[in-house]
């Protein structure tokens, strides 16, 4: 098994969004110059739509072309704000996290990784990415709290994160690494996983990606000359 690169599906339509935004703007200008009468709100909506679609395309373009790099030794998550690295030997399991909705389980749009020892991950994560993930995953935390602890009246302890964290080994982390470590512990308590990669960063539907990852895991100890069909 050689290095495998996962290209995010969210990046594939970037050019289409940019062209769409320009097209909406061009049509809007044509209507304006041709003297078409529209309410001011309609003109404003067209301009806002063109800008929003174009900027969405730009946002997709600036994303890294590769979101996950998988080798026989590690899984590396790449983001425009940085990266984290997880050793295969440090990975307990991975799957789509689920929350309770009544008597049913509802899948969340992520793939979750349960980690044996978070210290190597904390040592590898970029500070900017740690800050971003703590902020970006607030809505994931909120959804998990509402569904997994519906009888809890005070969620303050989950949001007032301390700025220090003591690992099981006794190593003390401070600052953004500590914030990220505590957030990972919270999500592990609620959803069962420490690290989360959004579905938009993957190249196929979540269930298919998990099945493919199982194939990668099974083939990993084999000779690197055996190439895995993706």
Short mmCIF file of C-alpha atoms in Angstrom, two decimals:
data_model
loop_
_atom_site.label_atom_id
_atom_site.label_comp_id
_atom_site.label_asym_id
_atom_site.label_seq_id
_atom_site.Cartn_x
_atom_site.Cartn_y
_atom_site.Cartn_z
CA UNK A 1 0.00 0.00 0.00
CA UNK A 2 1.52 3.31 -1.08
CA UNK A 3 0.41 6.79 -0.06
CA UNK A 4 -3.26 7.44 -0.81
CA UNK A 5 -4.58 10.96 -1.27
CA UNK A 6 -8.24 11.80 -0.69
CA UNK A 7 -9.49 14.78 -2.66
CA UNK A 8 -12.49 16.58 -1.10
CA UNK A 9 -15.72 16.44 -3.06
CA UNK A 10 -16.53 20.00 -1.94
CA UNK A 11 -13.68 21.31 -4.12
CA UNK A 12 -14.86 19.69 -7.34
CA UNK A 13 -17.54 22.27 -8.23
CA UNK A 14 -15.47 25.34 -7.33
CA UNK A 15 -15.09 26.60 -10.90
CA UNK A 16 -18.78 25.98 -11.58
CA UNK A 17 -19.74 28.15 -8.60
CA UNK A 18 -17.41 30.95 -9.74
CA UNK A 19 -18.86 30.83 -13.27
CA UNK A 20 -22.37 30.74 -11.84
CA UNK A 21 -21.71 33.84 -9.74
CA UNK A 22 -20.30 35.73 -12.73
CA UNK A 23 -23.25 34.61 -14.86
CA UNK A 24 -25.80 35.86 -12.32
CA UNK A 25 -23.97 39.20 -12.13
CA UNK A 26 -23.83 39.47 -15.94
CA UNK A 27 -27.55 38.76 -16.28
CA UNK A 28 -28.29 41.30 -13.56
CA UNK A 29 -26.26 43.98 -15.33
CA UNK A 30 -27.91 43.17 -18.65
CA UNK A 31 -31.37 43.56 -17.12
CA UNK A 32 -30.33 46.84 -15.48
CA UNK A 33 -28.79 48.33 -18.63
CA UNK A 34 -31.72 47.15 -20.73
CA UNK A 35 -34.07 49.16 -18.57
CA UNK A 36 -35.99 46.34 -16.93
CA UNK A 37 -37.98 47.57 -13.95
CA UNK A 38 -37.59 45.51 -10.82
CA UNK A 39 -38.14 46.34 -7.14
CA UNK A 40 -35.03 47.51 -5.32
CA UNK A 41 -35.19 44.41 -3.14
CA UNK A 42 -35.04 42.21 -6.25
CA UNK A 43 -31.95 44.01 -7.57
CA UNK A 44 -30.30 43.72 -4.18
CA UNK A 45 -31.15 40.01 -4.00
CA UNK A 46 -29.60 39.38 -7.44
CA UNK A 47 -26.38 41.22 -6.51
CA UNK A 48 -26.14 39.40 -3.18
CA UNK A 49 -26.79 36.04 -4.86
CA UNK A 50 -24.08 36.62 -7.46
CA UNK A 51 -21.55 37.63 -4.81
CA UNK A 52 -22.46 34.74 -2.52
CA UNK A 53 -22.16 32.11 -5.25
CA UNK A 54 -18.88 33.55 -6.52
CA UNK A 55 -17.34 33.76 -3.02
CA UNK A 56 -18.46 30.21 -2.30
CA UNK A 57 -16.55 29.10 -5.37
CA UNK A 58 -13.46 31.02 -4.22
CA UNK A 59 -13.74 29.41 -0.78
CA UNK A 60 -13.75 25.99 -2.39
CA UNK A 61 -10.74 26.83 -4.56
CA UNK A 62 -8.56 27.88 -1.61
CA UNK A 63 -9.21 24.58 0.18
CA UNK A 64 -6.25 22.15 -0.05
CA UNK A 65 -6.52 19.81 -3.05
CA UNK A 66 -5.97 16.87 -0.66
CA UNK A 67 -7.90 16.52 2.61
CA UNK A 68 -6.54 13.19 3.84
CA UNK A 69 -3.19 11.56 3.21
CA UNK A 70 -3.14 7.90 4.16
CA UNK A 71 0.07 5.89 4.37
CA UNK A 72 0.84 2.49 5.91
CA UNK A 73 1.84 4.34 9.10
CA UNK A 74 -0.39 7.40 9.52
CA UNK A 75 -3.60 9.20 8.60
CA UNK A 76 -2.98 12.91 8.06
CA UNK A 77 -5.81 15.45 7.88
CA UNK A 78 -4.99 18.53 5.78
CA UNK A 79 -6.84 21.83 6.11
CA UNK A 80 -5.99 25.33 4.93
CA UNK A 81 -5.39 26.23 8.58
CA UNK A 82 -3.06 23.34 9.27
CA UNK A 83 -3.09 19.60 9.88
CA UNK A 84 -3.17 16.81 12.44
CA UNK A 85 -1.65 13.34 12.23
CA UNK A 86 -2.92 10.05 13.62
CA UNK A 87 -0.93 6.82 13.67
CA UNK A 88 -2.79 3.69 12.57
CA UNK A 89 -1.47 1.96 15.69
CA UNK A 90 -3.06 4.71 17.79
CA UNK A 91 -6.48 4.32 16.15
CA UNK A 92 -9.07 2.26 18.02
CA UNK A 93 -11.94 2.53 15.55
CA UNK A 94 -13.66 4.82 13.07
CA UNK A 95 -17.26 5.17 11.91
CA UNK A 96 -20.06 7.66 11.28
CA UNK A 97 -21.08 9.17 14.65
CA UNK A 98 -24.73 8.90 15.56
CA UNK A 99 -27.02 10.66 18.00
CA UNK A 100 -30.35 9.65 19.49
CA UNK A 101 -33.45 11.25 18.06
CA UNK A 102 -36.32 9.75 19.97
CA UNK A 103 -36.04 5.99 19.59
CA UNK A 104 -33.94 6.23 16.44
CA UNK A 105 -30.29 6.94 15.72
CA UNK A 106 -29.43 9.76 13.33
CA UNK A 107 -26.13 9.90 11.48
CA UNK A 108 -24.05 13.06 11.65
CA UNK A 109 -22.19 14.35 8.54
CA UNK A 110 -18.75 13.34 9.81
CA UNK A 111 -16.43 10.39 10.07
CA UNK A 112 -15.22 9.99 13.64
CA UNK A 113 -11.92 8.53 14.85
CA UNK A 114 -11.56 7.10 18.36
CA UNK A 115 -8.00 7.46 19.55
CA UNK A 116 -6.08 5.41 22.10
CA UNK A 117 -3.66 8.17 23.12
CA UNK A 118 -4.33 11.81 22.24
CA UNK A 119 -0.85 13.07 23.08
CA UNK A 120 0.72 12.35 19.66
CA UNK A 121 -2.25 14.09 18.01
CA UNK A 122 -1.95 17.10 20.33
CA UNK A 123 1.76 17.31 19.56
CA UNK A 124 1.11 17.19 15.80
CA UNK A 125 -1.85 19.55 15.39
CA UNK A 126 -1.25 23.06 14.05
CA UNK A 127 -2.29 25.78 16.55
CA UNK A 128 -4.43 27.59 13.95
CA UNK A 129 -6.26 24.38 13.12
CA UNK A 130 -6.82 23.62 16.81
CA UNK A 131 -8.41 27.05 17.32
CA UNK A 132 -10.57 26.62 14.22
CA UNK A 133 -11.79 23.14 15.20
CA UNK A 134 -12.70 24.20 18.73
CA UNK A 135 -14.85 26.98 17.26
CA UNK A 136 -16.19 25.05 14.26
CA UNK A 137 -17.28 22.06 16.35
CA UNK A 138 -19.40 24.12 18.75
CA UNK A 139 -22.50 23.30 16.73
CA UNK A 140 -21.56 19.60 16.83
CA UNK A 141 -21.20 19.84 20.60
CA UNK A 142 -24.53 21.66 20.90
CA UNK A 143 -26.34 19.02 18.84
CA UNK A 144 -24.78 16.22 20.89
CA UNK A 145 -25.75 17.88 24.18
CA UNK A 146 -29.36 18.44 23.10
CA UNK A 147 -29.79 14.83 22.00
CA UNK A 148 -27.57 12.89 24.39
CA UNK A 149 -28.20 14.93 27.56
CA UNK A 150 -31.71 16.38 27.10
CA UNK A 151 -32.32 16.50 30.86
CA UNK A 152 -29.20 18.55 31.60
CA UNK A 153 -30.16 22.09 32.52
CA UNK A 154 -26.72 23.71 32.67
CA UNK A 155 -24.36 23.27 29.71
CA UNK A 156 -21.88 25.83 31.06
CA UNK A 157 -19.15 23.29 31.97
CA UNK A 158 -19.03 22.18 28.33
CA UNK A 159 -18.43 25.71 27.05
CA UNK A 160 -16.20 27.16 29.78
CA UNK A 161 -13.14 25.22 28.65
CA UNK A 162 -10.08 25.49 30.92
CA UNK A 163 -6.84 26.69 29.35
CA UNK A 164 -4.82 23.77 30.74
CA UNK A 165 -5.10 20.02 30.27
CA UNK A 166 -3.23 17.22 32.02
CA UNK A 167 -2.80 14.11 29.88
CA UNK A 168 -2.97 10.63 31.47
CA UNK A 169 0.83 10.45 31.25
CA UNK A 170 1.07 13.57 33.42
CA UNK A 171 2.14 15.90 30.60
CA UNK A 172 0.59 19.34 30.93
CA UNK A 173 -0.78 21.16 27.90
CA UNK A 174 -1.73 24.83 27.84
CA UNK A 175 -3.35 27.23 25.42
CA UNK A 176 -4.95 26.05 22.21
CA UNK A 177 -3.70 22.48 22.60
CA UNK A 178 -5.47 22.27 25.96
CA UNK A 179 -8.67 23.72 24.50
CA UNK A 180 -8.62 21.20 21.69
CA UNK A 181 -7.85 18.29 24.06
CA UNK A 182 -10.80 19.14 26.32
CA UNK A 183 -13.14 19.53 23.34
CA UNK A 184 -12.04 16.09 22.08
CA UNK A 185 -12.78 14.60 25.51
CA UNK A 186 -16.25 16.19 25.52
CA UNK A 187 -17.12 14.84 22.10
CA UNK A 188 -15.76 11.43 23.02
CA UNK A 189 -18.04 11.39 26.07
CA UNK A 190 -21.09 12.38 24.04
CA UNK A 191 -20.53 10.73 20.66
CA UNK A 192 -17.78 8.17 21.22
CA UNK A 193 -15.07 9.68 19.00
CA UNK A 194 -12.18 12.11 19.50
CA UNK A 195 -11.45 13.42 15.99
CA UNK A 196 -13.97 14.39 13.32
CA UNK A 197 -13.55 14.90 9.58
CA UNK A 198 -16.57 16.49 7.83
CA UNK A 199 -18.28 14.69 4.97
CA UNK A 200 -17.42 17.64 2.69
CA UNK A 201 -13.73 16.74 3.04
CA UNK A 202 -14.26 13.23 1.67
CA UNK A 203 -14.43 11.98 -1.90
CA UNK A 204 -17.48 9.72 -1.54
CA UNK A 205 -20.55 9.17 0.69
CA UNK A 206 -19.82 8.46 4.34
CA UNK A 207 -20.89 4.81 4.37
CA UNK A 208 -18.85 4.08 1.27
CA UNK A 209 -15.86 5.89 2.73
CA UNK A 210 -16.00 3.85 5.94
CA UNK A 211 -16.15 0.62 3.95
CA UNK A 212 -13.21 1.73 1.85
CA UNK A 213 -11.25 2.68 4.96
CA UNK A 214 -11.86 -0.80 6.35
CA UNK A 215 -10.31 -2.22 3.18
CA UNK A 216 -7.32 0.11 3.59
CA UNK A 217 -6.94 -0.96 7.22
CA UNK A 218 -7.06 -4.64 6.33
CA UNK A 219 -4.53 -4.28 3.55
CA UNK A 220 -2.18 -1.99 5.48
CA UNK A 221 0.04 -4.72 7.00
CA UNK A 222 0.49 -6.31 3.58
CA UNK A 223 3.24 -5.52 1.10
CA UNK A 224 3.17 -1.92 -0.11
CA UNK A 225 3.40 -3.26 -3.66
CA UNK A 226 -0.21 -4.43 -3.43
CA UNK A 227 -2.13 -1.44 -4.68
CA UNK A 228 -5.64 -0.92 -3.40
CA UNK A 229 -8.28 -0.15 -5.98
CA UNK A 230 -10.16 2.94 -4.96
#
